[in-house]
Amino acid sequence: MTSKPEASLDKTYQPADIEQRWATEWENKGYFRPSGQGEAYSIMIPPPNVTGSLHMGHAFQDSIMDTLTRWQRMQQKNTLWQVGTDHAGIATQMVVERKLAAEEGKTRHDLGRDKFLEKVWEWKEESGGTITRQLRRLGASVDWDRERFTMDEGFYKAVQEVFIRLYDEGLIYRGKRLVNWDPKLHTAISDLEVENKDQQGNFWHFRYPLADGVTTADGKNYLVVATTRPETLLGDTCVAVNPKDERYASIIGKDVILPLVGRRIPVVADDHADMEKGSGCVKITPAHDFNDYQVGKRHHMPLINVMTLDAAIRDQAEVFNLDGTINEAVDPTLPELFRGLDRYEARKLLVAEMDTLGLLEKVEAINNTLPYGDRSGVVIEPLLTDQWFVKIAPLAEPAIKAVENGDIQFVPKQYENMYFAWMRDIQDWCISRQLWWGHRVPAWYDESGNIYVAQSEEAARRKYNLGQDVSLEQDSDVLDTWFSSGLWTFGTLGWPEQTDELKTFHPTSVLVTGFDIIFFWVARMIMLTLKFTDQVPFKTVYVTGLIRDDNGQKMSKSKGNVLDPLDMIDGIDLDSLLEKRTSGMMQPQLAEKIARQTRKAFPEGIGAHGTDALRFTLLAMATTGRDINWDMKRLEGYRNFCNKIWNAARYVLSNTEGEDCGTQNEAVELTLADRWIISRLQETEAAITRHLESYRFDLAANTYYEFVWNDYCDWYLELSKPVLWNEESSPEALRGTRRTLVRVLEVILRLGHPMMPFITEEIWQRVKGLAGVEGDTLMQAQWPVPNESRMDAAAVSDIEWVKGVILAVRELRAANNLAPGKPLPILIHNASTEDQQRLEANRLFLQKLAKLESIELADTLPMSAMQLVGQMEVHLPLAGFIDKDAEIARLQKEIDRLQQDIQRTEAKLGNEAFVSKAPAAVVEKEKAKIEENRLACNKLQEQQEQLKAL
RNA sequence: GGGUGGUUAGCUCAGUUGGGAGAGCACCAGCCUUACAAGCUGGGGGUCACAGGUUCGAACCCUGUACCACCCA
């Protein structure tokens, strides 16, 4: 299918009519594929969750990536933007489990692993298209032929390969360690998936009786320990005091009797005990607290696990030594009272029991922080379990170096500190997850628990020389999603094969992502990629802020302030928006409040703005290193900008189609306006290129907006009219103006294309022929390169003068309440030779744009209103219709302004230190300014006197 | 408690080696001027958070304070 440009553009800009048409055509024609020629440029999309949908953050990042990609492609690079999705372990599994529960009332265990996974794949097939459809709507020029999914066969091979190599090198190990356990989802999660939240809590102060009649320095026969987690008392292995704490020096090494359990546990000296906090004694439960684990380790304490995977109290404790072997020295019996109780019920009961025993000294209200699972929302339990870990230290070192030595650069730079801070005290990474959906750990166990790591059972037998008589069972865990997405840049290019794509496009050029994901993903990609390819994954990391709502709030379903990028594009009526925001909520009780807010914020729903406007808005707001507060008004403003471009194009087309535009390089005469706009265009090309190179999309967008609206539309198009609509214009002048109109527009379209691909392509197709440009698509057109020889400083200052005169007249007109269309006679006084030359050269422009009846030089003047252009006076004769008082007042305002400025400058120049120490150029500038202002001020005063005398 | 970023017009934000405070939107006034009322023309509006310091000169550099946001403990 080919898009056939209409004969002329519709009167109003209708993005819906053009965008999808072009998206389809570009893709069908294969324009998104790498050209195979030129320097390579590549970006890997941060893979969104395959079953998710795009939010504003995606739209933001994708707009940036597409802008970079299109810009580089236009610079004729061999450009690859590779797309793909992530299987998103926990998130996806949860969605399918919920669906299963709702539709069939079953759990995944009812189905069994294989059947459940079938369901997940079905769901992936069903919903996986959402995100790619949305990407297409955004105009993303990704190479769809190379779309990847983290659970693809080929990618899984890379994941296995990495796991096996790391294991064989001793960098992956299995061990019993404390992990962040999610008691609801029944899986370990990483530190990063834990959200710490402040809350009101209690500090319970318990008495632990001293054994053997020992007493403290102040004569008590017990120690007081304070805890926020009473239920862990059951797993205590010692009590720690600070070695410097004189109060307890005498009892170090003595024992206390653990209440309710009756276990003798020692008092140890450890710096972890804070002398200032509570009594200075702290109970140590190595199997239920990360800090306590370290203390326990230092003092060779056993690990006593008292909780089940549901975070309930076990019937009998599990006791391990630090090396993970079973400890048989400690009695695992737990008080019957607590068995099977949930952790919070156990806490309540335990406190009550202690109280009854007279061992509860006091309860203190405190503020503390609790860890929550970011997916399940329940409090995380540090729990001893068998997990797979990656030894991080050997991987972290080169990863830190790569950023230190500049192989990888963060934009903005301050994020490098965040990266270093995190990398410096990074812990071993728990990569196993007790889920079904994901890359299954490629490890097998025999009956005695020996571990065999290989691609498959057969491979394991070969590798380890195991006969068929040995029965093997595969590890049931899967790998952390980030383990696989850590391989994203090279795993998707065919690694471990040394493919051409890998050689060409790796390392990738830039990664565009949010700061919230630096640790999750960026750091891990750097570590794993360096390890396996000896290359960095990307040379630059462009870090974006978050998109927030107009009040600076994070967008979230539960707040009901989420905006869907497609609703910005297509628009949505209020009812549909309400439905969208209030359905399928985790907390349905909020629905009413959300509905109310939504009605208030969007009483009319949301209008359609089009993809180009959305993209341009996001780019214009993309200042580095800060979050963006979304503003519908900005979106509207940039939609209007699209309309402006559209209409400018209509004007250009209507004046050039079927006319001689000088495409064959025929002789032309360029007017001052032509030379000026061409000169400004060179500056604009240079500035936009510079801004894109430094990732300042906001400045690029603003520069573009200003040039198009303020220079091209407001002035140049107006200045072209007197030439085009003048019967006396020479063929060369007409040709020159038409050629400039259309050529500058053509460059404007090329400059804007990376930011606003659709509207620019649509117009370009109609303009290219008139501009003498060839090509099937703007996507492949050449990125504009400024030409020094077309810079014309004289034209720029001449136009400034012309604009000055026109603005002076407009001001006089407005100040005296004269109708905009009324032709005015103007007298010019005190014109320099240059003024006079400029006046003669630009009579036509002045007359048309300022709506003048006449414009004449005059030595003697009638009473008039006057405005200065430099030292030249522009007079509007009174002729009976000028408001004398208003004019006197207007002059006074001008005089006041000048006098203030004069005073400031006088003070400066009167300062000896300034004159002697400031650079001569600065002093000269001030002197010139004061001179000019004084002259101007005098003239205005004279003028005012004359009026007053009337 | 430690760290990072922020505080500029009513709102959202620019301000790139320190040298005349800007844009968009909103507001006021006037205009359907043959590309555009999603527009045109003119206009009002800021002690650049606060207090010190460096400097001839500070929105910008330094120190401290307040408040906001985020990260870490």
PDB file of C-alpha atoms in Angstrom, chain A residues 808-949:
ATOM      1  CA  ALA A 808       7.239  50.599  16.671  1.00  0.00           C
ATOM      2  CA  VAL A 809       4.281  51.261  14.436  1.00  0.00           C
ATOM      3  CA  ARG A 810       2.266  48.447  15.969  1.00  0.00           C
ATOM      4  CA  GLU A 811       2.945  49.841  19.401  1.00  0.00           C
ATOM      5  CA  LEU A 812       1.853  53.316  18.350  1.00  0.00           C
ATOM      6  CA  ARG A 813      -1.226  51.821  16.801  1.00  0.00           C
ATOM      7  CA  ALA A 814      -2.168  49.836  19.883  1.00  0.00           C
ATOM      8  CA  ALA A 815      -1.372  52.654  22.298  1.00  0.00           C
ATOM      9  CA  ASN A 816      -3.626  54.994  20.399  1.00  0.00           C
ATOM     10  CA  ASN A 817      -6.379  52.494  19.926  1.00  0.00           C
ATOM     11  CA  LEU A 818      -6.262  52.540  16.148  1.00  0.00           C
ATOM     12  CA  ALA A 819      -7.882  49.686  14.257  1.00  0.00           C
ATOM     13  CA  PRO A 820      -5.357  47.029  13.199  1.00  0.00           C
ATOM     14  CA  GLY A 821      -6.300  47.378   9.557  1.00  0.00           C
ATOM     15  CA  LYS A 822      -6.349  51.157   9.324  1.00  0.00           C
ATOM     16  CA  PRO A 823      -3.596  52.383   6.958  1.00  0.00           C
ATOM     17  CA  LEU A 824      -1.405  54.929   8.707  1.00  0.00           C
ATOM     18  CA  PRO A 825       0.853  57.653   7.372  1.00  0.00           C
ATOM     19  CA  ILE A 826       4.287  57.586   8.989  1.00  0.00           C
ATOM     20  CA  LEU A 827       7.002  60.190   9.143  1.00  0.00           C
ATOM     21  CA  ILE A 828      10.624  59.302   9.766  1.00  0.00           C
ATOM     22  CA  HIS A 829      12.934  61.762  11.444  1.00  0.00           C
ATOM     23  CA  ASN A 830      16.587  61.750  12.380  1.00  0.00           C
ATOM     24  CA  ALA A 831      17.424  58.850  10.097  1.00  0.00           C
ATOM     25  CA  SER A 832      21.090  58.044   9.616  1.00  0.00           C
ATOM     26  CA  THR A 833      22.430  57.251   6.186  1.00  0.00           C
ATOM     27  CA  GLU A 834      22.138  53.583   7.032  1.00  0.00           C
ATOM     28  CA  ASP A 835      18.568  54.077   8.254  1.00  0.00           C
ATOM     29  CA  GLN A 836      17.717  55.789   5.004  1.00  0.00           C
ATOM     30  CA  GLN A 837      19.270  53.035   2.936  1.00  0.00           C
ATOM     31  CA  ARG A 838      17.399  50.401   4.905  1.00  0.00           C
ATOM     32  CA  LEU A 839      14.209  52.373   4.580  1.00  0.00           C
ATOM     33  CA  GLU A 840      14.468  52.597   0.818  1.00  0.00           C
ATOM     34  CA  ALA A 841      15.403  48.955   0.471  1.00  0.00           C
ATOM     35  CA  ASN A 842      12.510  47.759   2.605  1.00  0.00           C
ATOM     36  CA  ARG A 843       9.717  50.178   1.854  1.00  0.00           C
ATOM     37  CA  LEU A 844       7.520  47.390   0.565  1.00  0.00           C
ATOM     38  CA  PHE A 845       7.992  45.175   3.626  1.00  0.00           C
ATOM     39  CA  LEU A 846       7.304  48.058   5.977  1.00  0.00           C
ATOM     40  CA  GLN A 847       4.213  49.231   4.174  1.00  0.00           C
ATOM     41  CA  LYS A 848       2.630  45.799   4.029  1.00  0.00           C
ATOM     42  CA  LEU A 849       3.538  44.456   7.428  1.00  0.00           C
ATOM     43  CA  ALA A 850       2.910  47.652   9.382  1.00  0.00           C
ATOM     44  CA  LYS A 851      -0.157  48.500   7.271  1.00  0.00           C
ATOM     45  CA  LEU A 852       1.118  51.891   6.247  1.00  0.00           C
ATOM     46  CA  GLU A 853      -0.567  54.342   3.953  1.00  0.00           C
ATOM     47  CA  SER A 854       2.671  56.216   3.423  1.00  0.00           C
ATOM     48  CA  ILE A 855       6.132  56.440   4.839  1.00  0.00           C
ATOM     49  CA  GLU A 856       8.225  59.529   4.361  1.00  0.00           C
ATOM     50  CA  LEU A 857      11.339  61.220   5.610  1.00  0.00           C
ATOM     51  CA  ALA A 858      10.572  64.522   7.265  1.00  0.00           C
ATOM     52  CA  ASP A 859      12.694  67.298   8.684  1.00  0.00           C
ATOM     53  CA  THR A 860       9.893  69.288  10.198  1.00  0.00           C
ATOM     54  CA  LEU A 861       7.172  67.470  11.999  1.00  0.00           C
ATOM     55  CA  PRO A 862       3.563  68.075  12.904  1.00  0.00           C
ATOM     56  CA  MET A 863       2.400  67.136  16.389  1.00  0.00           C
ATOM     57  CA  SER A 864       2.659  63.377  16.586  1.00  0.00           C
ATOM     58  CA  ALA A 865       3.055  60.232  18.606  1.00  0.00           C
ATOM     59  CA  MET A 866       6.618  59.003  18.451  1.00  0.00           C
ATOM     60  CA  GLN A 867       8.535  55.807  18.955  1.00  0.00           C
ATOM     61  CA  LEU A 868      12.287  55.314  18.668  1.00  0.00           C
ATOM     62  CA  VAL A 869      14.093  52.695  16.658  1.00  0.00           C
ATOM     63  CA  GLY A 870      17.628  53.155  17.849  1.00  0.00           C
ATOM     64  CA  GLN A 871      18.047  56.902  17.440  1.00  0.00           C
ATOM     65  CA  MET A 872      15.675  57.073  14.502  1.00  0.00           C
ATOM     66  CA  GLU A 873      12.260  58.536  15.211  1.00  0.00           C
ATOM     67  CA  VAL A 874       9.079  56.986  13.890  1.00  0.00           C
ATOM     68  CA  HIS A 875       6.258  59.523  14.018  1.00  0.00           C
ATOM     69  CA  LEU A 876       2.560  59.036  13.696  1.00  0.00           C
ATOM     70  CA  PRO A 877       1.021  62.478  12.988  1.00  0.00           C
ATOM     71  CA  LEU A 878      -1.781  63.418  15.338  1.00  0.00           C
ATOM     72  CA  ALA A 879      -4.223  64.189  12.596  1.00  0.00           C
ATOM     73  CA  GLY A 880      -7.001  64.452  15.086  1.00  0.00           C
ATOM     74  CA  PHE A 881      -7.271  60.826  16.149  1.00  0.00           C
ATOM     75  CA  ILE A 882      -4.527  60.456  18.660  1.00  0.00           C
ATOM     76  CA  ASP A 883      -5.179  60.237  22.381  1.00  0.00           C
ATOM     77  CA  LYS A 884      -2.873  62.944  23.678  1.00  0.00           C
ATOM     78  CA  ASP A 885      -3.020  62.003  27.344  1.00  0.00           C
ATOM     79  CA  ALA A 886      -2.501  58.359  26.648  1.00  0.00           C
ATOM     80  CA  GLU A 887       0.471  59.209  24.486  1.00  0.00           C
ATOM     81  CA  ILE A 888       1.993  61.409  27.186  1.00  0.00           C
ATOM     82  CA  ALA A 889       1.554  58.625  29.693  1.00  0.00           C
ATOM     83  CA  ARG A 890       3.044  56.067  27.335  1.00  0.00           C
ATOM     84  CA  LEU A 891       6.069  58.265  26.783  1.00  0.00           C
ATOM     85  CA  GLN A 892       6.433  58.736  30.515  1.00  0.00           C
ATOM     86  CA  LYS A 893       6.545  55.017  31.055  1.00  0.00           C
ATOM     87  CA  GLU A 894       9.227  54.683  28.450  1.00  0.00           C
ATOM     88  CA  ILE A 895      11.172  57.586  29.988  1.00  0.00           C
ATOM     89  CA  ASP A 896      10.967  56.049  33.448  1.00  0.00           C
ATOM     90  CA  ARG A 897      12.262  52.779  32.184  1.00  0.00           C
ATOM     91  CA  LEU A 898      15.194  54.431  30.445  1.00  0.00           C
ATOM     92  CA  GLN A 899      16.029  56.620  33.404  1.00  0.00           C
ATOM     93  CA  GLN A 900      16.145  53.683  35.728  1.00  0.00           C
ATOM     94  CA  ASP A 901      18.511  51.963  33.409  1.00  0.00           C
ATOM     95  CA  ILE A 902      20.635  55.083  33.083  1.00  0.00           C
ATOM     96  CA  GLN A 903      20.906  55.386  36.836  1.00  0.00           C
ATOM     97  CA  ARG A 904      21.996  51.799  37.190  1.00  0.00           C
ATOM     98  CA  THR A 905      24.631  52.214  34.533  1.00  0.00           C
ATOM     99  CA  GLU A 906      25.807  55.513  35.989  1.00  0.00           C
ATOM    100  CA  ALA A 907      26.339  53.877  39.339  1.00  0.00           C
ATOM    101  CA  LYS A 908      28.324  51.138  37.722  1.00  0.00           C
ATOM    102  CA  LEU A 909      30.519  53.459  35.713  1.00  0.00           C
ATOM    103  CA  GLY A 910      30.946  55.718  38.707  1.00  0.00           C
ATOM    104  CA  ASN A 911      32.481  52.812  40.582  1.00  0.00           C
ATOM    105  CA  GLU A 912      36.247  53.122  40.217  1.00  0.00           C
ATOM    106  CA  ALA A 913      36.744  49.456  40.946  1.00  0.00           C
ATOM    107  CA  PHE A 914      34.421  48.454  38.145  1.00  0.00           C
ATOM    108  CA  VAL A 915      36.106  50.612  35.560  1.00  0.00           C
ATOM    109  CA  SER A 916      39.583  49.469  36.515  1.00  0.00           C
ATOM    110  CA  LYS A 917      38.928  45.767  37.088  1.00  0.00           C
ATOM    111  CA  ALA A 918      36.182  44.703  34.731  1.00  0.00           C
ATOM    112  CA  PRO A 919      37.180  43.628  31.224  1.00  0.00           C
ATOM    113  CA  ALA A 920      37.433  46.581  28.827  1.00  0.00           C
ATOM    114  CA  ALA A 921      34.753  45.155  26.556  1.00  0.00           C
ATOM    115  CA  VAL A 922      32.256  45.078  29.409  1.00  0.00           C
ATOM    116  CA  VAL A 923      33.047  48.675  30.356  1.00  0.00           C
ATOM    117  CA  GLU A 924      32.760  49.805  26.751  1.00  0.00           C
ATOM    118  CA  LYS A 925      29.427  48.120  26.430  1.00  0.00           C
ATOM    119  CA  GLU A 926      28.116  49.920  29.480  1.00  0.00           C
ATOM    120  CA  LYS A 927      29.393  53.251  28.153  1.00  0.00           C
ATOM    121  CA  ALA A 928      27.763  52.752  24.791  1.00  0.00           C
ATOM    122  CA  LYS A 929      24.549  51.747  26.456  1.00  0.00           C
ATOM    123  CA  ILE A 930      24.358  54.780  28.693  1.00  0.00           C
ATOM    124  CA  GLU A 931      25.100  57.062  25.761  1.00  0.00           C
ATOM    125  CA  GLU A 932      22.358  55.547  23.683  1.00  0.00           C
ATOM    126  CA  ASN A 933      19.856  55.586  26.510  1.00  0.00           C
ATOM    127  CA  ARG A 934      20.558  59.222  27.309  1.00  0.00           C
ATOM    128  CA  LEU A 935      19.981  60.288  23.738  1.00  0.00           C
ATOM    129  CA  ALA A 936      16.793  58.269  23.532  1.00  0.00           C
ATOM    130  CA  CYS A 937      15.568  59.596  26.834  1.00  0.00           C
ATOM    131  CA  ASN A 938      16.156  63.179  25.784  1.00  0.00           C
ATOM    132  CA  LYS A 939      14.208  62.674  22.603  1.00  0.00           C
ATOM    133  CA  LEU A 940      11.289  61.169  24.387  1.00  0.00           C
ATOM    134  CA  GLN A 941      11.262  64.014  26.881  1.00  0.00           C
ATOM    135  CA  GLU A 942      11.352  66.593  24.117  1.00  0.00           C
ATOM    136  CA  GLN A 943       8.487  64.866  22.398  1.00  0.00           C
ATOM    137  CA  GLN A 944       6.548  64.725  25.612  1.00  0.00           C
ATOM    138  CA  GLU A 945       7.126  68.439  26.277  1.00  0.00           C
ATOM    139  CA  GLN A 946       5.767  69.324  22.868  1.00  0.00           C
ATOM    140  CA  LEU A 947       2.637  67.287  23.444  1.00  0.00           C
ATOM    141  CA  LYS A 948       2.133  68.811  26.841  1.00  0.00           C
ATOM    142  CA  ALA A 949       2.475  72.295  25.382  1.00  0.00           C
TER     143      ALA A 949
END
